[in-house]
Amino acid sequence: MKDSDSNENSLSDKVKNALINELYNEDQNDVDKDIKYSDEALKFKNKLNSAAIKMNVLNEDIFDFNIDTLGIIEKGESIKESRKASKEFVLFILSSFIVVCLYAIAIIKIDYMILIISQVFITIIAPCIIIPISVARRKESEF
């Protein structure tokens, strides 16, 4: 450890600065070529080059991702809506089937007159109740 420290310290600051300037193609100072190409200077130059390579890796734009976040969100929303629609469709089919079965059981167990009464209710009385309620809700939603 002490030998490597002494080798690094054996180079003067002037030589180190000259090597750094040479690496970045900056101001070229006249330094003795024998000292500039000595073993210690070459080791220092190798360290500078490896540090420059590591810094160049950090400067590269490695986070250049082409992600369409809006498209991903819209696709997720469409998947969510399609699942909701299919779930509502299945629930509608099940509830319709249950209502029709209960209706058939009521006709069989009670009397056929329930069929006539329910048809009159569905065709005459239900629209008179449902239409005013839907109009009132529409007016409430407009305000």
CSV table of C-alpha atoms in Angstrom, one decimal:
chain,number,residue,atom,x,y,z
A,1,MET,CA,0.0,0.0,0.0
A,2,LYS,CA,2.7,2.5,0.9
A,3,ASP,CA,4.5,1.7,-2.4
A,4,SER,CA,1.5,2.6,-4.5
A,5,ASP,CA,0.9,5.8,-2.5
A,6,SER,CA,4.5,6.8,-3.0
A,7,ASN,CA,4.3,6.1,-6.7
A,8,GLU,CA,1.2,8.4,-7.0
A,9,ASN,CA,2.8,11.0,-4.9
A,10,SER,CA,6.0,10.9,-6.9
A,11,LEU,CA,4.3,12.6,-9.8
A,12,SER,CA,4.2,16.4,-9.4
A,13,ASP,CA,0.9,18.3,-9.5
A,14,LYS,CA,2.2,19.9,-12.7
A,15,VAL,CA,2.6,16.5,-14.4
A,16,LYS,CA,-0.8,15.3,-13.2
A,17,ASN,CA,-2.5,18.5,-14.4
A,18,ALA,CA,-0.8,18.2,-17.8
A,19,LEU,CA,-2.0,14.6,-18.1
A,20,ILE,CA,-5.5,15.6,-17.1
A,21,ASN,CA,-5.4,18.4,-19.7
A,22,GLU,CA,-4.2,16.0,-22.3
A,23,LEU,CA,-7.1,13.6,-21.6
A,24,TYR,CA,-9.6,16.4,-22.1
A,25,ASN,CA,-7.7,18.0,-25.0
A,26,GLU,CA,-7.3,21.2,-23.1
A,27,ASP,CA,-4.4,23.5,-22.7
A,28,GLN,CA,-1.2,21.6,-23.5
A,29,ASN,CA,1.6,22.5,-21.2
A,30,ASP,CA,5.1,21.7,-22.1
A,31,VAL,CA,6.2,19.0,-19.6
A,32,ASP,CA,9.3,17.0,-19.9
A,33,LYS,CA,8.5,14.0,-22.2
A,34,ASP,CA,10.6,11.6,-20.1
A,35,ILE,CA,8.5,12.4,-17.1
A,36,LYS,CA,5.2,12.4,-19.1
A,37,TYR,CA,5.8,8.9,-20.3
A,38,SER,CA,7.3,7.4,-17.2
A,39,ASP,CA,5.8,4.3,-15.5
A,40,GLU,CA,4.1,6.4,-12.8
A,41,ALA,CA,2.6,8.8,-15.4
A,42,LEU,CA,1.4,5.9,-17.5
A,43,LYS,CA,-0.3,4.3,-14.5
A,44,PHE,CA,-1.9,7.7,-13.7
A,45,LYS,CA,-3.0,8.0,-17.3
A,46,ASN,CA,-4.6,4.5,-17.2
A,47,LYS,CA,-6.5,5.5,-14.0
A,48,LEU,CA,-7.7,8.7,-15.7
A,49,ASN,CA,-8.8,6.7,-18.8
A,50,SER,CA,-10.7,4.2,-16.7
A,51,ALA,CA,-12.4,7.0,-14.7
A,52,ALA,CA,-13.3,8.7,-18.0
A,53,ILE,CA,-14.9,5.5,-19.3
A,54,LYS,CA,-16.9,5.1,-16.1
A,55,MET,CA,-18.1,8.8,-16.3
A,56,ASN,CA,-19.0,8.3,-20.0
A,57,VAL,CA,-21.3,5.4,-19.0
A,58,LEU,CA,-23.0,7.7,-16.6
A,59,ASN,CA,-23.4,10.4,-19.3
A,60,GLU,CA,-25.1,8.1,-21.7
A,61,ASP,CA,-28.9,8.3,-21.9
A,62,ILE,CA,-29.6,4.8,-20.6
A,63,PHE,CA,-33.1,5.9,-19.4
A,64,ASP,CA,-34.4,6.7,-22.9
A,65,PHE,CA,-37.5,4.6,-22.8
A,66,ASN,CA,-40.3,5.0,-25.2
A,67,ILE,CA,-43.3,4.3,-23.0
A,68,ASP,CA,-46.8,5.3,-23.9
A,69,THR,CA,-48.3,5.8,-20.5
A,70,LEU,CA,-51.5,7.3,-21.8
A,71,GLY,CA,-52.0,4.2,-24.0
A,72,ILE,CA,-51.3,1.9,-21.1
A,73,ILE,CA,-53.8,3.7,-18.9
A,74,GLU,CA,-56.5,3.7,-21.7
A,75,LYS,CA,-55.9,0.0,-22.3
A,76,GLY,CA,-56.3,-0.7,-18.6
A,77,GLU,CA,-59.5,1.4,-18.4
A,78,SER,CA,-60.9,-0.5,-21.4
A,79,ILE,CA,-60.1,-3.9,-19.8
A,80,LYS,CA,-61.7,-2.7,-16.6
A,81,GLU,CA,-64.8,-1.5,-18.5
A,82,SER,CA,-65.1,-4.8,-20.4
A,83,ARG,CA,-64.8,-6.8,-17.2
A,84,LYS,CA,-67.5,-4.7,-15.6
A,85,ALA,CA,-69.8,-5.0,-18.6
A,86,SER,CA,-69.4,-8.8,-18.7
A,87,LYS,CA,-70.0,-9.0,-15.0
A,88,GLU,CA,-73.2,-6.9,-15.3
A,89,PHE,CA,-74.3,-9.0,-18.3
A,90,VAL,CA,-73.9,-12.2,-16.3
A,91,LEU,CA,-75.8,-10.7,-13.3
A,92,PHE,CA,-78.6,-9.5,-15.7
A,93,ILE,CA,-79.0,-13.0,-17.2
A,94,LEU,CA,-79.0,-14.7,-13.8
A,95,SER,CA,-81.6,-12.2,-12.3
A,96,SER,CA,-83.8,-12.5,-15.4
A,97,PHE,CA,-83.6,-16.3,-15.2
A,98,ILE,CA,-84.6,-16.2,-11.5
A,99,VAL,CA,-87.5,-13.8,-12.1
A,100,VAL,CA,-88.8,-15.9,-15.0
A,101,CYS,CA,-88.5,-19.1,-12.9
A,102,LEU,CA,-90.3,-17.5,-10.0
A,103,TYR,CA,-93.0,-16.3,-12.4
A,104,ALA,CA,-93.5,-19.7,-13.8
A,105,ILE,CA,-93.6,-21.3,-10.3
A,106,ALA,CA,-96.2,-18.7,-9.2
A,107,ILE,CA,-98.3,-19.5,-12.2
A,108,ILE,CA,-98.1,-23.2,-11.6
A,109,LYS,CA,-98.7,-23.0,-7.8
A,110,ILE,CA,-101.1,-20.2,-7.5
A,111,ASP,CA,-103.3,-19.8,-10.6
A,112,TYR,CA,-103.2,-18.8,-14.2
A,113,MET,CA,-105.0,-15.6,-13.3
A,114,ILE,CA,-101.6,-14.3,-12.0
A,115,LEU,CA,-100.4,-14.4,-15.6
A,116,ILE,CA,-103.2,-12.1,-16.8
A,117,ILE,CA,-102.9,-9.7,-13.8
A,118,SER,CA,-99.1,-9.4,-14.3
A,119,GLN,CA,-99.4,-8.8,-18.0
A,120,VAL,CA,-101.9,-6.0,-17.4
A,121,PHE,CA,-99.6,-4.5,-14.8
A,122,ILE,CA,-96.5,-4.7,-17.1
A,123,THR,CA,-98.3,-3.2,-20.1
A,124,ILE,CA,-100.5,-0.5,-18.5
A,125,ILE,CA,-99.5,0.4,-15.0
A,126,ALA,CA,-95.7,0.0,-15.0
A,127,PRO,CA,-95.1,2.6,-17.8
A,128,CYS,CA,-97.3,5.1,-15.9
A,129,ILE,CA,-95.0,4.7,-12.9
A,130,ILE,CA,-91.6,4.3,-14.6
A,131,ILE,CA,-91.8,7.2,-17.1
A,132,PRO,CA,-92.4,10.0,-14.5
A,133,ILE,CA,-89.7,8.6,-12.3
A,134,SER,CA,-87.1,8.6,-15.1
A,135,VAL,CA,-88.1,12.2,-16.2
A,136,ALA,CA,-87.6,13.4,-12.6
A,137,ARG,CA,-84.2,11.8,-12.3
A,138,ARG,CA,-83.1,13.3,-15.6
A,139,LYS,CA,-84.1,16.8,-14.4
A,140,GLU,CA,-82.2,16.2,-11.2
A,141,SER,CA,-79.0,15.2,-13.0
A,142,GLU,CA,-79.2,18.3,-15.2
A,143,PHE,CA,-78.9,20.6,-12.2
